[in-house]
Structures are given as structure tokens and as C-alpha cells.
Coordinates of C-alpha atoms in Angstrom, one line a residue:
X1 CA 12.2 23.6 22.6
X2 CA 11.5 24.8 18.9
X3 CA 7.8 24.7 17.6
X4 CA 7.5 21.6 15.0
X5 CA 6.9 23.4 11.6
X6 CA 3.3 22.3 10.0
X7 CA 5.0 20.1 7.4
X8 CA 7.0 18.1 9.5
X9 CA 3.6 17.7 11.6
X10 CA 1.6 16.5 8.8
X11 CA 4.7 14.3 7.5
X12 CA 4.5 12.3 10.6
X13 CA 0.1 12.3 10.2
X14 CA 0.6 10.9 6.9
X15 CA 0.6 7.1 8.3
X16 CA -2.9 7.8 10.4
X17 CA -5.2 6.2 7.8
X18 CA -8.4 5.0 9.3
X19 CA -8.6 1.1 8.3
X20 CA -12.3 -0.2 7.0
X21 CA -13.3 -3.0 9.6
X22 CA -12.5 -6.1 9.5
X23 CA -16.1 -8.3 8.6
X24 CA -16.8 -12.2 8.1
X25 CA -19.6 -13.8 7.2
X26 CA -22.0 -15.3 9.9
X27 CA -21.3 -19.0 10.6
X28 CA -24.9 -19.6 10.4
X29 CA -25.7 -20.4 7.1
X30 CA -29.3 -18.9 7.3
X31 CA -28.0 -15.9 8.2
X32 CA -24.8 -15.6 6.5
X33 CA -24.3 -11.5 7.1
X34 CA -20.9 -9.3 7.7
X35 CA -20.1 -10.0 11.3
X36 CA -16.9 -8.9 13.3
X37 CA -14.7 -12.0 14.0
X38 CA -14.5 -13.6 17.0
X39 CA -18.1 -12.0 17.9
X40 CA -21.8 -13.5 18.5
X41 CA -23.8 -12.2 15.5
X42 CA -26.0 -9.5 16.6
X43 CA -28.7 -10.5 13.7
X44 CA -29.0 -14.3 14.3
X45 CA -27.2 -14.2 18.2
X46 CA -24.9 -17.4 16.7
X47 CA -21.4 -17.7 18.2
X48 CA -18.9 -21.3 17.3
X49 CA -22.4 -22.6 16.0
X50 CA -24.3 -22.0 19.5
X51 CA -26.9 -19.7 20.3
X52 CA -25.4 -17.3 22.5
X53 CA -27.1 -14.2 22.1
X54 CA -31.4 -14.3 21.9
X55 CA -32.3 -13.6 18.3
X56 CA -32.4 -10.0 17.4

């Protein structure tokens, strides 16, 4: 087994980009911040227009 060179090691890095995370806006239209999807809003505690989480 040969040691892999440093270019063909950072050739096959090139494709790790780090990806920004992926933020909607609250349901709640009082609270209306950046929220993950498919997550209670850790501000307002809304989820699918319930209050599932106690208001933060």
C-alpha cells in the first residue's frame, strides 16, 4: 500500500464544504424569527401553530 500523495488528498477534500443552515421563519406571526424546520421555536416555543415548548 503506497502513501496517497498531498494533492490527491486534498483533490478528494475539495467537495467537504460546510453548508450554512437551513432557517425558516417562525410560524407565529408575532414572532416571525429564523428557526430550523420541522422544529419548536426556541424564542416563542410554537410548533404546527401549538404551544409546545414554554415561552423562552
Amino acid at each position: 500500500m503506497h502513501k496517497k500523495s498531498r494533492a490527491r488528498t486534498r483533490r478528494r477534500r475539495a467537495h467537504w464544504k460546510a453548508t450554512p443552515p437551513l432557517l425558516v421563519k417562525c410560524a407565529n406571526s408575532a414572532c416571525s424569527l429564523p428557526t430550523p424546520p420541522h422544529a419548536a421555536c426556541r424564542h416563542c416555543g410554537m410548533y404546527r401553530g401549538r404551544q409546545v415548548l414554554p415561552p423562552a
